[in-house]
Amino acid sequence: MKAPPIGGVLLGLQTRQFALHLTLVVLSLLLFAGAAAAHAVAEGDKGYIQEISGIHLIPFIYLGAKHMVTGYDHLLFLFGVIFFLYRLKHIGIYVSLFAVGHSTTMLLGVYYGWNVSSYLIDAIIGLSVVYKALDNLGAFQRWLGFQPNTKLATLIFGFFHGLGLATKILEYDIAKDGLVPNLLAFNVGVEVGQLIALAIILIGMSYWRKTGSFLRHAYTANVLMMTAGWVLIGYQLTGYFVS
């Protein structure tokens, strides 16, 4: 099934508090620009992983969960994916597609040592956030006259998110001894972290949807999400060309 359509309704909403919304956009720019600089492998974690060899399942589960819970780019995309999904069945389908995508490329990327620029991958991840925000706003129906396959898009962007995870793991310079079990443990941690983050998001969304402000501010929320995505893209592309 397709994600619940909203047509061009949100695009036609008029913002009555323009000054407030502009302030929120500026704050989001500052927030995510600062966060982008901090979104890297922690030196303490990196040092620990580089010093060990063999199978260490618990540490890698912890690292996977930590990376997902603190991975604002992944969480922004997930937030966008479930924004207009109300039934747990539908949420499960989309989250599962995302999980299959990022698990596949994460495991293959690390195992085969795919050397892809983390800047470019993270820029594409930022693009996924922009795409989802535009999709939620009904922009593609308005511009293209049809709704792109949301399930396929979620899977494809999941591949890129997984490749982004792989580039981060490769920074750990993991020992070959016990590589596969440790990677699988990391992936389990990622899924655990994703479920924790998803539960928190869903709890917050469920309360928000019960209020009269949800539809009034849905436009603003997605504009802010799109703005954050553009900030991520700009930050990563700048890093790529500067480096």
GROMACS .gro file of C-alpha atoms in nm:
model
  243
    1MET     CA    1   0.000   0.000   0.000
    2LYS     CA    2   0.104   0.361  -0.043
    3ALA     CA    3   0.170   0.597   0.242
    4PRO     CA    4  -0.149   0.789   0.321
    5PRO     CA    5  -0.172   1.066   0.059
    6ILE     CA    6  -0.210   1.427   0.167
    7GLY     CA    7  -0.224   1.572  -0.182
    8GLY     CA    8  -0.153   1.938  -0.202
    9VAL     CA    9  -0.337   2.025   0.118
   10LEU     CA   10  -0.023   2.097   0.317
   11LEU     CA   11   0.126   2.297   0.033
   12GLY     CA   12  -0.178   2.522   0.039
   13LEU     CA   13  -0.163   2.596   0.412
   14GLN     CA   14  -0.081   2.955   0.495
   15THR     CA   15   0.167   3.021   0.771
   16ARG     CA   16   0.022   3.274   1.012
   17GLN     CA   17   0.328   3.297   1.230
   18PHE     CA   18   0.590   3.356   0.964
   19ALA     CA   19   0.837   3.526   1.197
   20LEU     CA   20   0.826   3.234   1.439
   21HIS     CA   21   0.874   2.980   1.162
   22LEU     CA   22   1.168   3.175   1.019
   23THR     CA   23   1.326   3.178   1.364
   24LEU     CA   24   1.281   2.802   1.392
   25VAL     CA   25   1.446   2.754   1.054
   26VAL     CA   26   1.746   2.961   1.159
   27LEU     CA   27   1.774   2.767   1.485
   28SER     CA   28   1.760   2.439   1.295
   29LEU     CA   29   2.042   2.557   1.072
   30LEU     CA   30   2.258   2.630   1.374
   31LEU     CA   31   2.160   2.308   1.551
   32PHE     CA   32   2.233   2.071   1.266
   33ALA     CA   33   2.545   2.250   1.151
   34GLY     CA   34   2.686   2.196   1.498
   35ALA     CA   35   2.559   1.842   1.516
   36ALA     CA   36   2.709   1.752   1.180
   37ALA     CA   37   3.053   1.843   1.307
   38ALA     CA   38   3.006   1.614   1.606
   39HIS     CA   39   2.869   1.317   1.413
   40ALA     CA   40   3.179   1.106   1.388
   41VAL     CA   41   3.341   0.807   1.552
   42ALA     CA   42   3.418   0.892   1.915
   43GLU     CA   43   3.790   0.879   1.981
   44GLY     CA   44   3.739   0.668   2.293
   45ASP     CA   45   3.536   0.409   2.102
   46LYS     CA   46   3.780   0.412   1.814
   47GLY     CA   47   4.078   0.358   2.042
   48TYR     CA   48   3.910   0.072   2.224
   49ILE     CA   49   3.814  -0.110   1.903
   50GLN     CA   50   4.161  -0.069   1.758
   51GLU     CA   51   4.316  -0.228   2.065
   52ILE     CA   52   4.105  -0.545   2.069
   53SER     CA   53   4.082  -0.848   1.842
   54GLY     CA   54   3.864  -1.157   1.837
   55ILE     CA   55   3.492  -1.180   1.904
   56HIS     CA   56   3.347  -0.908   2.130
   57LEU     CA   57   2.972  -0.917   2.083
   58ILE     CA   58   2.852  -0.694   2.367
   59PRO     CA   59   3.082  -0.398   2.288
   60PHE     CA   60   2.980  -0.407   1.924
   61ILE     CA   61   2.611  -0.429   2.010
   62TYR     CA   62   2.661  -0.125   2.232
   63LEU     CA   63   2.846   0.065   1.958
   64GLY     CA   64   2.575  -0.015   1.703
   65ALA     CA   65   2.296   0.099   1.933
   66LYS     CA   66   2.490   0.412   2.029
   67HIS     CA   67   2.553   0.506   1.668
   68MET     CA   68   2.187   0.473   1.572
   69VAL     CA   69   2.048   0.653   1.878
   70THR     CA   70   2.291   0.943   1.827
   71GLY     CA   71   2.267   0.933   1.447
   72TYR     CA   72   2.049   1.240   1.391
   73ASP     CA   73   2.056   1.190   1.013
   74HIS     CA   74   1.912   0.837   1.038
   75LEU     CA   75   1.656   0.951   1.295
   76LEU     CA   76   1.545   1.246   1.080
   77PHE     CA   77   1.477   1.011   0.790
   78LEU     CA   78   1.286   0.770   1.014
   79PHE     CA   79   1.087   1.061   1.154
   80GLY     CA   80   0.992   1.160   0.802
   81VAL     CA   81   0.904   0.805   0.702
   82ILE     CA   82   0.655   0.754   0.984
   83PHE     CA   83   0.524   1.111   0.991
   84PHE     CA   84   0.195   1.026   0.819
   85LEU     CA   85   0.183   0.655   0.901
   86TYR     CA   86  -0.075   0.574   1.167
   87ARG     CA   87  -0.106   0.195   1.173
   88LEU     CA   88   0.168  -0.017   1.330
   89LYS     CA   89   0.144  -0.260   1.038
   90HIS     CA   90   0.235   0.011   0.790
   91ILE     CA   91   0.509   0.147   1.014
   92GLY     CA   92   0.652  -0.204   1.046
   93ILE     CA   93   0.664  -0.246   0.667
   94TYR     CA   94   0.851   0.077   0.603
   95VAL     CA   95   1.089   0.040   0.897
   96SER     CA   96   1.163  -0.319   0.790
   97LEU     CA   97   1.245  -0.205   0.436
   98PHE     CA   98   1.478   0.058   0.579
   99ALA     CA   99   1.639  -0.203   0.807
  100VAL     CA  100   1.691  -0.450   0.520
  101GLY     CA  101   1.851  -0.175   0.313
  102HIS     CA  102   2.095  -0.041   0.568
  103SER     CA  103   2.183  -0.387   0.705
  104THR     CA  104   2.273  -0.515   0.357
  105THR     CA  105   2.510  -0.239   0.254
  106MET     CA  106   2.655  -0.199   0.603
  107LEU     CA  107   2.762  -0.564   0.621
  108LEU     CA  108   2.881  -0.586   0.260
  109GLY     CA  109   3.052  -0.247   0.273
  110VAL     CA  110   3.262  -0.335   0.576
  111TYR     CA  111   3.332  -0.695   0.477
  112TYR     CA  112   3.456  -0.601   0.132
  113GLY     CA  113   3.611  -0.273   0.246
  114TRP     CA  114   3.424  -0.046   0.006
  115ASN     CA  115   3.619   0.278   0.009
  116VAL     CA  116   3.350   0.536  -0.053
  117SER     CA  117   3.383   0.899   0.051
  118SER     CA  118   3.194   0.941   0.376
  119TYR     CA  119   3.126   1.303   0.278
  120LEU     CA  120   2.944   1.203  -0.040
  121ILE     CA  121   2.749   0.924   0.131
  122ASP     CA  122   2.645   1.153   0.414
  123ALA     CA  123   2.540   1.415   0.157
  124ILE     CA  124   2.312   1.154  -0.004
  125ILE     CA  125   2.176   1.070   0.341
  126GLY     CA  126   2.098   1.440   0.380
  127LEU     CA  127   1.926   1.422   0.041
  128SER     CA  128   1.711   1.136   0.170
  129VAL     CA  129   1.587   1.366   0.447
  130VAL     CA  130   1.504   1.637   0.191
  131TYR     CA  131   1.328   1.382  -0.030
  132LYS     CA  132   1.111   1.252   0.254
  133ALA     CA  133   1.014   1.602   0.366
  134LEU     CA  134   0.912   1.694   0.010
  135ASP     CA  135   0.721   1.367  -0.017
  136ASN     CA  136   0.532   1.445   0.305
  137LEU     CA  137   0.448   1.789   0.168
  138GLY     CA  138   0.293   1.637  -0.145
  139ALA     CA  139   0.552   1.812  -0.362
  140PHE     CA  140   0.608   1.526  -0.605
  141GLN     CA  141   0.239   1.486  -0.678
  142ARG     CA  142   0.221   1.858  -0.744
  143TRP     CA  143   0.540   1.880  -0.953
  144LEU     CA  144   0.539   1.545  -1.132
  145GLY     CA  145   0.173   1.460  -1.134
  146PHE     CA  146   0.225   1.122  -0.967
  147GLN     CA  147   0.340   0.971  -0.637
  148PRO     CA  148   0.679   0.795  -0.646
  149ASN     CA  149   0.692   0.446  -0.497
  150THR     CA  150   0.748   0.525  -0.130
  151LYS     CA  151   0.843   0.169  -0.037
  152LEU     CA  152   1.110   0.149  -0.308
  153ALA     CA  153   1.246   0.489  -0.210
  154THR     CA  154   1.271   0.382   0.154
  155LEU     CA  155   1.463   0.067   0.057
  156ILE     CA  156   1.700   0.252  -0.178
  157PHE     CA  157   1.777   0.524   0.074
  158GLY     CA  158   1.822   0.247   0.331
  159PHE     CA  159   2.107   0.117   0.113
  160PHE     CA  160   2.277   0.456   0.131
  161HIS     CA  161   2.222   0.487   0.506
  162GLY     CA  162   2.385   0.144   0.547
  163LEU     CA  163   2.678   0.251   0.334
  164GLY     CA  164   2.710   0.553   0.561
  165LEU     CA  165   2.724   0.318   0.859
  166ALA     CA  166   2.989   0.113   0.679
  167THR     CA  167   3.211   0.417   0.626
  168LYS     CA  168   3.188   0.494   0.998
  169ILE     CA  169   3.272   0.134   1.095
  170LEU     CA  170   3.571   0.130   0.862
  171GLU     CA  171   3.706   0.425   1.058
  172TYR     CA  172   3.735   0.190   1.356
  173ASP     CA  173   3.990  -0.017   1.162
  174ILE     CA  174   3.839  -0.338   1.303
  175ALA     CA  175   4.064  -0.643   1.335
  176LYS     CA  176   3.995  -0.922   1.083
  177ASP     CA  177   3.986  -1.176   1.366
  178GLY     CA  178   3.617  -1.212   1.458
  179LEU     CA  179   3.511  -0.959   1.195
  180VAL     CA  180   3.188  -1.127   1.082
  181PRO     CA  181   3.046  -1.200   1.433
  182ASN     CA  182   3.139  -0.849   1.544
  183LEU     CA  183   2.972  -0.697   1.238
  184LEU     CA  184   2.658  -0.898   1.302
  185ALA     CA  185   2.663  -0.784   1.666
  186PHE     CA  186   2.701  -0.423   1.551
  187ASN     CA  187   2.404  -0.468   1.321
  188VAL     CA  188   2.198  -0.612   1.607
  189GLY     CA  189   2.291  -0.305   1.808
  190VAL     CA  190   2.183  -0.078   1.524
  191GLU     CA  191   1.844  -0.249   1.513
  192VAL     CA  192   1.808  -0.226   1.892
  193GLY     CA  193   1.896   0.143   1.879
  194GLN     CA  194   1.654   0.195   1.593
  195LEU     CA  195   1.371   0.031   1.790
  196ILE     CA  196   1.446   0.243   2.096
  197ALA     CA  197   1.455   0.564   1.892
  198LEU     CA  198   1.144   0.462   1.699
  199ALA     CA  199   0.952   0.392   2.020
  200ILE     CA  200   1.040   0.737   2.155
  201ILE     CA  201   0.941   0.904   1.828
  202LEU     CA  202   0.613   0.714   1.811
  203ILE     CA  203   0.521   0.802   2.168
  204GLY     CA  204   0.583   1.169   2.099
  205MET     CA  205   0.399   1.155   1.766
  206SER     CA  206   0.098   0.978   1.917
  207TYR     CA  207   0.050   1.257   2.168
  208TRP     CA  208   0.109   1.528   1.908
  209ARG     CA  209  -0.142   1.375   1.666
  210LYS     CA  210  -0.414   1.392   1.930
  211THR     CA  211  -0.380   1.769   1.952
  212GLY     CA  212  -0.532   2.022   1.717
  213SER     CA  213  -0.190   2.160   1.634
  214PHE     CA  214  -0.070   1.854   1.440
  215LEU     CA  215  -0.209   1.940   1.097
  216ARG     CA  216  -0.154   2.311   1.156
  217HIS     CA  217   0.216   2.260   1.222
  218ALA     CA  218   0.283   1.956   1.000
  219TYR     CA  219   0.388   2.189   0.717
  220THR     CA  220   0.634   2.372   0.939
  221ALA     CA  221   0.776   2.049   1.081
  222ASN     CA  222   0.849   1.913   0.735
  223VAL     CA  223   0.996   2.243   0.617
  224LEU     CA  224   1.229   2.234   0.916
  225MET     CA  225   1.318   1.875   0.838
  226MET     CA  226   1.389   1.966   0.477
  227THR     CA  227   1.601   2.261   0.589
  228ALA     CA  228   1.804   2.033   0.814
  229GLY     CA  229   1.857   1.798   0.520
  230TRP     CA  230   1.988   2.081   0.302
  231VAL     CA  231   2.220   2.188   0.583
  232LEU     CA  232   2.357   1.832   0.602
  233ILE     CA  233   2.408   1.824   0.226
  234GLY     CA  234   2.586   2.160   0.224
  235TYR     CA  235   2.804   2.072   0.520
  236GLN     CA  236   2.914   1.737   0.376
  237LEU     CA  237   2.978   1.870   0.025
  238THR     CA  238   3.182   2.153   0.172
  239GLY     CA  239   3.386   1.899   0.367
  240TYR     CA  240   3.436   1.692   0.053
  241PHE     CA  241   3.568   1.979  -0.159
  242VAL     CA  242   3.776   2.129   0.121
  243SER     CA  243   3.937   1.796   0.211
   0.00000   0.00000   0.00000
